[in-house]
Tab-separated table of C-alpha atoms and ligand atoms in Angstrom:
chain	number	residue	atom	x	y	z
G	1	MET	CA	0.006	0.024	-0.135
G	2	LEU	CA	2.894	2.199	0.753
G	3	THR	CA	4.641	1.301	-2.440
G	4	LEU	CA	1.300	2.274	-4.325
G	5	LEU	CA	0.739	5.518	-2.387
G	6	ARG	CA	4.595	6.453	-3.187
G	7	ALA	CA	3.922	5.851	-6.906
G	8	ILE	CA	1.130	8.218	-6.826
G	9	GLU	CA	2.913	11.001	-4.877
G	10	ALA	CA	5.444	10.760	-7.760
G	11	VAL	CA	2.904	11.641	-10.338
G	12	TYR	CA	1.182	14.382	-8.304
G	13	ARG	CA	4.968	16.075	-7.542
G	14	GLU	CA	5.126	17.665	-10.480
G	15	ALA	CA	2.285	19.962	-9.301
G	16	SER	CA	3.639	23.115	-8.104
G	17	GLU	CA	0.120	24.063	-6.843
G	18	GLY	CA	-3.453	23.209	-6.399
G	19	PRO	CA	-5.151	19.917	-5.213
G	20	LEU	CA	-2.329	17.778	-6.563
G	21	ALA	CA	0.406	19.524	-4.867
G	22	VAL	CA	-1.910	19.395	-1.672
G	23	ALA	CA	-2.245	15.867	-2.023
G	24	SER	CA	1.572	14.899	-2.796
G	25	ALA	CA	2.516	16.740	0.328
G	26	ARG	CA	-0.080	14.562	2.410
G	27	ILE	CA	0.888	11.537	0.666
G	28	ALA	CA	4.788	12.383	1.350
G	29	VAL	CA	3.843	12.063	5.256
G	30	VAL	CA	2.094	8.942	5.243
G	31	LYS	CA	4.116	6.156	7.372
G	32	ASP	CA	2.883	2.291	7.258
G	33	ARG	CA	1.870	2.700	10.922
G	34	ASP	CA	-0.612	5.169	9.655
G	35	LEU	CA	-2.680	2.878	7.142
G	36	GLN	CA	-5.882	1.350	8.238
G	37	LEU	CA	-6.319	-1.622	6.246
G	38	GLY	CA	-10.010	-2.932	5.876
G	39	ARG	CA	-11.199	-6.196	5.423
G	40	ALA	CA	-10.941	-7.217	1.509
G	41	GLY	CA	-14.122	-7.026	-0.644
G	42	ARG	CA	-13.772	-8.146	-4.110
G	43	LYS	CA	-16.131	-7.265	-6.678
G	44	PRO	CA	-16.658	-8.997	-10.044
G	45	VAL	CA	-15.004	-6.104	-11.924
G	46	ALA	CA	-11.400	-7.038	-10.374
G	47	LYS	CA	-11.392	-9.748	-13.049
G	48	PHE	CA	-10.220	-7.131	-15.375
G	49	VAL	CA	-7.352	-5.966	-13.049
G	50	GLY	CA	-4.697	-8.228	-14.727
G	51	GLN	CA	-5.792	-7.036	-18.345
G	52	ALA	CA	-5.496	-3.508	-16.971
G	53	VAL	CA	-2.312	-3.737	-15.469
G	54	GLU	CA	-0.715	-5.271	-18.625
G	55	LEU	CA	-1.685	-2.193	-20.439
G	56	GLY	CA	-0.653	0.219	-17.690
G	57	ARG	CA	2.662	-1.419	-17.818
G	58	ARG	CA	3.224	-0.143	-21.301
G	59	GLY	CA	2.099	3.462	-20.110
G	60	PRO	CA	3.634	6.494	-18.600
G	61	LEU	CA	1.970	5.446	-14.946
G	62	ALA	CA	3.730	2.125	-14.940
G	63	GLU	CA	4.871	2.394	-11.521
G	64	VAL	CA	1.448	3.182	-10.261
G	65	ALA	CA	-0.441	-0.020	-12.548
G	66	GLU	CA	2.488	-2.201	-10.913
G	67	ALA	CA	2.250	-1.136	-7.221
G	68	PHE	CA	-1.699	-1.638	-7.715
G	69	ALA	CA	-1.441	-5.352	-8.932
G	70	ALA	CA	0.533	-5.738	-5.821
G	71	VAL	CA	-2.223	-4.032	-3.458
G	72	GLU	CA	-5.007	-5.231	-5.270
G	73	PRO	CA	-5.588	-8.876	-3.493
G	74	LEU	CA	-6.121	-6.949	-0.244
G	75	ALA	CA	-8.121	-4.370	-1.465
G	76	THR	CA	-11.556	-3.448	-0.585
G	77	TRP	CA	-13.508	-2.783	-3.644
G	78	LEU	CA	-16.537	-0.583	-3.562
G	79	GLN	CA	-19.594	1.061	-5.644
G	80	ASN	CA	-21.017	4.224	-5.307
G	81	PRO	CA	-24.307	3.728	-3.152
G	82	ASN	CA	-26.336	5.819	-5.242
G	83	TYR	CA	-25.836	3.921	-8.117
G	84	SER	CA	-27.792	1.052	-9.424
G	85	VAL	CA	-27.966	-1.279	-12.665
G	86	GLU	CA	-31.138	0.896	-13.276
G	87	GLY	CA	-28.977	4.259	-13.271
G	88	MET	CA	-25.809	2.689	-14.632
G	89	GLY	CA	-26.952	0.213	-16.844
G	90	PRO	CA	-25.788	-3.697	-17.074
G	91	GLY	CA	-22.268	-3.040	-16.347
G	92	TYR	CA	-22.863	-2.073	-12.847
G	93	ASP	CA	-23.082	-5.532	-11.625
G	94	ASP	CA	-19.584	-6.735	-13.284
G	95	ARG	CA	-17.581	-3.881	-14.708
G	96	TYR	CA	-17.409	-1.120	-12.426
G	97	GLY	CA	-15.730	-0.609	-9.387
G	98	TYR	CA	-13.100	1.330	-7.192
G	99	VAL	CA	-10.480	1.198	-4.442
G	100	GLU	CA	-10.091	3.981	-2.092
G	101	LEU	CA	-6.800	4.747	-0.332
G	102	ILE	CA	-7.198	8.223	1.020
G	103	GLY	CA	-10.540	9.323	2.062
G	104	PRO	CA	-13.369	9.304	4.933
G	105	GLY	CA	-13.157	5.932	6.311
G	106	ARG	CA	-10.203	4.713	3.956
G	107	PRO	CA	-6.797	3.326	4.736
G	108	VAL	CA	-5.463	7.055	5.075
G	109	GLU	CA	-8.175	8.943	6.810
G	110	SER	CA	-9.052	12.370	5.311
G	111	THR	CA	-12.079	14.617	5.274
G	112	ASP	CA	-11.048	16.799	2.606
G	113	LEU	CA	-8.817	14.397	0.187
G	114	LEU	CA	-9.803	11.663	-1.651
G	115	VAL	CA	-7.730	9.376	-3.657
G	116	GLY	CA	-8.426	6.149	-5.580
G	117	LEU	CA	-8.235	4.005	-8.895
G	118	LEU	CA	-11.661	3.467	-10.701
G	119	LEU	CA	-11.817	0.359	-12.968
G	120	LEU	CA	-14.403	0.031	-15.683
G	121	GLY	CA	-14.763	-3.219	-17.866
G	122	PRO	CA	-14.583	-3.222	-21.566
G	123	GLU	CA	-17.799	-2.104	-23.192
G	124	MET	CA	-18.955	-0.171	-20.257
G	125	HIS	CA	-20.750	3.066	-20.364
G	126	TYR	CA	-20.344	5.093	-17.110
G	127	PRO	CA	-23.198	7.671	-17.751
G	128	ASP	CA	-23.295	11.589	-17.072
G	129	HIS	CA	-22.855	12.255	-13.435
G	130	ALA	CA	-21.485	14.788	-11.154
G	131	HIS	CA	-20.198	15.711	-7.539
G	132	PRO	CA	-19.510	18.819	-5.460
G	133	ALA	CA	-15.682	17.816	-5.108
G	134	GLU	CA	-13.379	19.022	-7.616
G	135	GLU	CA	-11.538	16.156	-9.557
G	136	ILE	CA	-8.279	15.103	-11.470
G	137	TYR	CA	-8.114	12.020	-13.243
G	138	HIS	CA	-4.802	10.351	-14.417
G	139	VAL	CA	-5.226	7.749	-16.764
G	140	VAL	CA	-3.267	4.441	-15.743
G	141	ALA	CA	-4.238	2.052	-18.652
G	142	GLY	CA	-6.809	1.670	-21.227
G	143	ASN	CA	-7.979	3.899	-24.101
G	144	ALA	CA	-11.280	5.036	-23.197
G	145	GLU	CA	-13.505	7.907	-24.352
G	146	TRP	CA	-14.086	10.591	-21.832
G	147	TRP	CA	-16.985	13.161	-22.085
G	148	ARG	CA	-17.569	16.565	-20.212
G	149	GLU	CA	-20.280	19.039	-20.237
G	150	GLY	CA	-19.690	21.655	-23.155
G	151	GLU	CA	-17.274	19.318	-25.047
G	152	GLY	CA	-17.717	16.192	-27.182
G	153	TRP	CA	-16.507	12.863	-26.425
G	154	ARG	CA	-12.556	12.803	-26.547
G	155	MET	CA	-10.146	9.547	-26.536
G	156	ARG	CA	-7.890	10.071	-23.698
G	157	PRO	CA	-4.862	7.647	-23.983
G	158	PRO	CA	-2.983	6.541	-20.960
G	159	GLY	CA	-1.053	9.542	-18.941
G	160	SER	CA	-3.813	11.927	-19.950
G	161	VAL	CA	-4.775	14.349	-17.314
G	162	ILE	CA	-8.648	15.085	-16.920
G	163	HIS	CA	-9.761	18.019	-14.552
G	164	HIS	CA	-13.509	18.220	-13.426
G	165	THR	CA	-14.485	21.241	-11.809
G	166	PRO	CA	-17.339	21.102	-8.951
G	167	MET	CA	-20.486	19.694	-10.309
G	168	VAL	CA	-19.579	19.886	-13.976
G	169	ARG	CA	-20.993	16.786	-15.632
G	170	HIS	CA	-19.081	13.966	-17.078
G	171	ALA	CA	-19.063	10.341	-18.427
G	172	MET	CA	-16.694	7.797	-19.872
G	173	ARG	CA	-17.054	4.787	-21.892
G	174	THR	CA	-14.929	1.934	-22.780
G	175	SER	CA	-14.740	-0.221	-25.803
G	176	ASP	CA	-12.424	-3.425	-26.142
G	177	GLU	CA	-10.249	-2.521	-23.335
G	178	PRO	CA	-10.537	-1.699	-19.699
G	179	LEU	CA	-10.008	1.444	-18.003
G	180	LEU	CA	-7.867	2.023	-15.007
G	181	ALA	CA	-7.630	5.690	-13.889
G	182	LEU	CA	-6.432	7.512	-10.737
G	183	TYR	CA	-8.368	10.107	-9.281
G	184	CYS	CA	-8.078	12.864	-6.846
G	185	TRP	CA	-11.014	14.526	-5.305
G	186	THR	CA	-10.575	17.595	-2.859
G	187	GLY	CA	-13.047	20.023	-1.353
G	188	ASN	CA	-16.319	18.575	-0.455
G	189	VAL	CA	-15.390	14.760	-0.583
G	190	GLU	CA	-18.204	13.486	1.579
G	191	VAL	CA	-21.131	13.893	-1.084
G	192	TYR	CA	-21.001	10.756	-3.472
G	193	ALA	CA	-21.520	11.419	-7.286
G	194	THR	CA	-25.127	11.269	-8.409
G	195	MET	CA	-26.148	10.482	-11.932
G	196	THR	CA	-27.777	13.420	-13.824
G	197	GLU	CA	-30.748	13.793	-15.881
G	198	THR	CA	-29.351	14.076	-19.257
G	199	ARG	CA	-27.268	10.970	-20.190
G	200	ALA	CA	-24.331	11.699	-22.210
O	1	FE2	FE1	-15.984	12.441	-11.335
């Protein structure tokens, strides 16, 4: 877990200001003894970890992909309690989940910073949603399309950085590859995302 946090810190360290600089400084002081590891809970989406890590190893965030592979068997997989198969579509059950490292009730406790990794399986549409926290994604693995209010769908390859301002509507969709993406939330991190009315 600490190796994964250090790999994330190295990605964020390049930012001299803003949320990533805050996250980098916070991660830099985490010690092994600070980590509160919860009970493992796997979700069906975890079956795509191997494929995602293989893709991630070839990308610019290879160290994050490698470290995630080592942590994942002990990680607690989560799904947003606001979502369901009705809102998200059939992929909700087996092609969507995330692991959180920093945040409220997470291995590194924080009430204003949340860091995790989202995994989507292939052929998955994560519909239009929004949340009050500011969000910065780094694509670790997978060539997927990303949508943001006011922009069309865009292909974002591994290494892409995607910024979502508070409450901006956004969405993603995968084709034949899974998507593994590192996210950092700041601000109001205690309010979960909700699906928005208009689907992208
Ligand atoms: Fe988001």
